[in-house]
PDB file of C-alpha atoms in Angstrom:
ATOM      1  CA  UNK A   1      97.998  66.236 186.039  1.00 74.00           C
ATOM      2  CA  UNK A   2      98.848  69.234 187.977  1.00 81.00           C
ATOM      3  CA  UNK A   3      98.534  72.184 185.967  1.00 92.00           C
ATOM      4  CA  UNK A   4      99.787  76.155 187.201  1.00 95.00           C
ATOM      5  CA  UNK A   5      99.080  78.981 184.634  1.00 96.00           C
ATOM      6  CA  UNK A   6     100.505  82.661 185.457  1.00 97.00           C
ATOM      7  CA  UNK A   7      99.345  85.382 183.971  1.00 98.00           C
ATOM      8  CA  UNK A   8      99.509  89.188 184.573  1.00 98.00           C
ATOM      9  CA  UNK A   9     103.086  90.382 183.526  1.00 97.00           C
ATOM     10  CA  UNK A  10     103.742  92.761 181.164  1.00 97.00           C
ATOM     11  CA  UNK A  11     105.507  95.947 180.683  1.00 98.00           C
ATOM     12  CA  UNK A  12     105.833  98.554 183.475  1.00 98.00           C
ATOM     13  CA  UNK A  13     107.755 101.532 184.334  1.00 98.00           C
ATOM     14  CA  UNK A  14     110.087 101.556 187.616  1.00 98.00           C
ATOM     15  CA  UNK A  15     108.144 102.714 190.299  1.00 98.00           C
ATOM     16  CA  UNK A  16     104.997 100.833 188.465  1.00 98.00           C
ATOM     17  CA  UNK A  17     103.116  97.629 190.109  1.00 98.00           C
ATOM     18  CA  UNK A  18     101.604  95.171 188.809  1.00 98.00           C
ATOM     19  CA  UNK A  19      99.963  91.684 190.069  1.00 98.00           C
ATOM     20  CA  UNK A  20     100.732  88.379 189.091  1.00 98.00           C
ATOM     21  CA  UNK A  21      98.179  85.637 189.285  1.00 98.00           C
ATOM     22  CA  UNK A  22      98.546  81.826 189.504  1.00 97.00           C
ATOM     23  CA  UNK A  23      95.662  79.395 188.312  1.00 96.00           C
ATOM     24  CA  UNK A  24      96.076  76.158 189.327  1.00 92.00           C
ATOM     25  CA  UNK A  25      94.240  73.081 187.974  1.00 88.00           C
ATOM     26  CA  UNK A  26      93.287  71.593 191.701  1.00 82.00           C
ATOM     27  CA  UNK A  27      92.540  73.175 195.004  1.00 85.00           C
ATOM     28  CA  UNK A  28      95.888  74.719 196.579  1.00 83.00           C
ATOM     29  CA  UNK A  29      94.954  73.641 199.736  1.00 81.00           C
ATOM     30  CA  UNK A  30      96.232  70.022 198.836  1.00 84.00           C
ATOM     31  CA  UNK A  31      99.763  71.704 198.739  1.00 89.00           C
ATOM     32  CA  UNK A  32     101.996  72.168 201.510  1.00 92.00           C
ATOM     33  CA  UNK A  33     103.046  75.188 199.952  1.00 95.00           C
ATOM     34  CA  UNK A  34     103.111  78.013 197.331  1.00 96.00           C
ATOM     35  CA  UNK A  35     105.854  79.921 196.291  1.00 98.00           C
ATOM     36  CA  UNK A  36     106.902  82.381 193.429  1.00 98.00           C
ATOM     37  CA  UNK A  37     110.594  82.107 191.983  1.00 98.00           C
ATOM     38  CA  UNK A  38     112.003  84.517 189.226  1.00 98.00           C
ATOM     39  CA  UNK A  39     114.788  84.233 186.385  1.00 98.00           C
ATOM     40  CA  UNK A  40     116.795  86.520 185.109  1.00 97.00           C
ATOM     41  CA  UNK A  41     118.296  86.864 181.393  1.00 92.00           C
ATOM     42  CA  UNK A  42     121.436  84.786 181.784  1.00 94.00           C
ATOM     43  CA  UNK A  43     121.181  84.387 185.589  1.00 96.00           C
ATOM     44  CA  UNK A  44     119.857  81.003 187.596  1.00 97.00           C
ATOM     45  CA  UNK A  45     116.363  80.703 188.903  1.00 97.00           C
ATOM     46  CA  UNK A  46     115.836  82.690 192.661  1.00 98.00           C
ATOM     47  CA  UNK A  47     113.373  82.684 195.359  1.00 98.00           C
ATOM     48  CA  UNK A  48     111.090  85.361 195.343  1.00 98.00           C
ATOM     49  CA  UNK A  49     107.897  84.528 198.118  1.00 98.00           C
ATOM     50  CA  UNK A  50     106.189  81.567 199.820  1.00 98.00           C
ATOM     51  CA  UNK A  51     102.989  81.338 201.690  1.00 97.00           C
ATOM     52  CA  UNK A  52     102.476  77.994 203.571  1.00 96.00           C
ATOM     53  CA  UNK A  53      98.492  76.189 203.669  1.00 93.00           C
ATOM     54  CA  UNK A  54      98.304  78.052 206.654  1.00 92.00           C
ATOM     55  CA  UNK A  55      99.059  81.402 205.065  1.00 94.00           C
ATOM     56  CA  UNK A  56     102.197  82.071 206.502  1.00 97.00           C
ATOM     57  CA  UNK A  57     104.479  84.079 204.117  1.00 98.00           C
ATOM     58  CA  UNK A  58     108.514  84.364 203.701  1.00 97.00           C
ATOM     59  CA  UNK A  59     110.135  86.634 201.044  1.00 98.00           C
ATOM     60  CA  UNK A  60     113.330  87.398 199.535  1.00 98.00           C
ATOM     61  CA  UNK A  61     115.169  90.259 201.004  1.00 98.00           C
ATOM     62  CA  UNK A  62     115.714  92.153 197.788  1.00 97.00           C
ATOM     63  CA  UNK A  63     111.481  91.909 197.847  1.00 98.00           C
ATOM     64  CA  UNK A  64     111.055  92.376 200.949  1.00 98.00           C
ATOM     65  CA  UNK A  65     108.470  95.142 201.909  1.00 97.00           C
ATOM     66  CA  UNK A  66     107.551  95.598 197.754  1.00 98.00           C
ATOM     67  CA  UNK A  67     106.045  92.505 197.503  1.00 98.00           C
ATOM     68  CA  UNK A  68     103.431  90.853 198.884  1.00 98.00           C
ATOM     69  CA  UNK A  69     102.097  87.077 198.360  1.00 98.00           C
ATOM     70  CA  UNK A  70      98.493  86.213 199.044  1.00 97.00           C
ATOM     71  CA  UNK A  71      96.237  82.723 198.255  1.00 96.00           C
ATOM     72  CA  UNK A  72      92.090  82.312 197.705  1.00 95.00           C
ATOM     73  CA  UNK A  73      91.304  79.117 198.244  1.00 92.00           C
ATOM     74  CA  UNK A  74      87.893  79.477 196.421  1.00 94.00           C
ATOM     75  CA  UNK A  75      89.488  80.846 193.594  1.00 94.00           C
ATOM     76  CA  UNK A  76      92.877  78.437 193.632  1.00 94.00           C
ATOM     77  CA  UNK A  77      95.014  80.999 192.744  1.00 96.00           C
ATOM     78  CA  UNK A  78      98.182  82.740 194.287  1.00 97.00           C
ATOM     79  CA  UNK A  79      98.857  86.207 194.000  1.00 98.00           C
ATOM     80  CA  UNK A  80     102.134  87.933 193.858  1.00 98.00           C
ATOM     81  CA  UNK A  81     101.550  91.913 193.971  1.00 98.00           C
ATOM     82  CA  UNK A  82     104.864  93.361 192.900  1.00 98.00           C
ATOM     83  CA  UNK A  83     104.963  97.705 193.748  1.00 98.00           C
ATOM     84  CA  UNK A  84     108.071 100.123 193.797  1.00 98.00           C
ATOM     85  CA  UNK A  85     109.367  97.996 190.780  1.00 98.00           C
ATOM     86  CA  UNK A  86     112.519  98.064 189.850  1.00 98.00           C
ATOM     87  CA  UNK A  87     114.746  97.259 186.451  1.00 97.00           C
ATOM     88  CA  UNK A  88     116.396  94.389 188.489  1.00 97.00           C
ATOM     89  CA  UNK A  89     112.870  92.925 189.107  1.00 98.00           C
ATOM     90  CA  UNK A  90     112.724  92.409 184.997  1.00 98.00           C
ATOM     91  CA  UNK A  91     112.839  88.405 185.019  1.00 98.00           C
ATOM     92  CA  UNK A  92     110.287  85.493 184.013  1.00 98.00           C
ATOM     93  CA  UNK A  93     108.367  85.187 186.874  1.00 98.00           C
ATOM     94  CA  UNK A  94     107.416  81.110 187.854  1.00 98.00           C
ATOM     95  CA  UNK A  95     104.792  79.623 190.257  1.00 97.00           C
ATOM     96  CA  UNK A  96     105.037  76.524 191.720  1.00 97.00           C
ATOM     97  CA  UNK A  97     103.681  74.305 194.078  1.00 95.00           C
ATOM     98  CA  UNK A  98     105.204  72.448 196.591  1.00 93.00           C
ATOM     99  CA  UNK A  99     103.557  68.718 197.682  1.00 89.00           C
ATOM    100  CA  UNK A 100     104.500  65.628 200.136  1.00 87.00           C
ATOM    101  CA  UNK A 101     105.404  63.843 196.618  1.00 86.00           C
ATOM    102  CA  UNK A 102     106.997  66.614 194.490  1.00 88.00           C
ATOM    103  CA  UNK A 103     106.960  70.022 193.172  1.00 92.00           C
ATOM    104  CA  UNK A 104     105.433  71.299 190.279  1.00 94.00           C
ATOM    105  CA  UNK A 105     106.266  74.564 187.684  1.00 96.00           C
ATOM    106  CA  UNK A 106     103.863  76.829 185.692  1.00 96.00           C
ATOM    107  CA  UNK A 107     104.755  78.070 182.325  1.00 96.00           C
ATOM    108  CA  UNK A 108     106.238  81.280 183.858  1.00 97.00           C
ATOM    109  CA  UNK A 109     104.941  84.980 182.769  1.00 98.00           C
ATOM    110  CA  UNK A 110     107.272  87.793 181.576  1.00 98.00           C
ATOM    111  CA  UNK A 111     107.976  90.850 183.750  1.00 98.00           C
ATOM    112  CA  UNK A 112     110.036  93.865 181.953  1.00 98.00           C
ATOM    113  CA  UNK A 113     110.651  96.840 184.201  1.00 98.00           C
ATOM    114  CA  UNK A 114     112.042  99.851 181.788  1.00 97.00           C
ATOM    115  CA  UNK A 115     111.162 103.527 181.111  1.00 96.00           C
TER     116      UNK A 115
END
């Protein structure tokens, strides 16, 4: 059983960072893929960043140049470092993992950007 926990969200101010952190239960290497996806109160769930086995990383143009994905194998966990925040980042933030036989979801972790 395949198991992704994020954690790191929280409160910040616009302008703020803050860095989000996957966990998975297995070595990410295994998966073809990594990505991060966010959701929005009352909006559908979006692309946010990828970063392949081989570490190479696509992002969402509304992220683009903010945010920054990352992997350590050792540690099997993803990282999504999130600066220059902005109110319109404020969504549930989900990892997931893509494989030859399916994809799987974390539990998601709250991000609130507000002064």
């Amino acid at each position: 059983q395949v198991q992704l926990v994020e954690s790191g969200g929280g409160l910040v101010q616009p302008g703020g960072s803050l860095r989000l952190s996957c966990a998975a239960s297995g070595s990410i290497f295994s998966y073809n893929a990594m990505l991060w996806y966010r959701q929005a109160p009352g909006k559908g769930r979006e692309f946010v960043a990828r970063i392949t086995r081989g570490s190479t990383t696509n992002y969402a143009e509304y992220v683009k140049g903010r945010f920054t994905i990352s992997r350590d194998n050792a540690k099997n966990t993803v990282y999504l470092q999130m600066n220059s925040l902005k109110p319109e980042d404020t969504a549930v933030y989900y990892c997931n993992a893509e494989s030859a036989i399916g994809t799987y979801w974390g539990q998601g972790t709250q991000v609130t950007v507000s002064s």
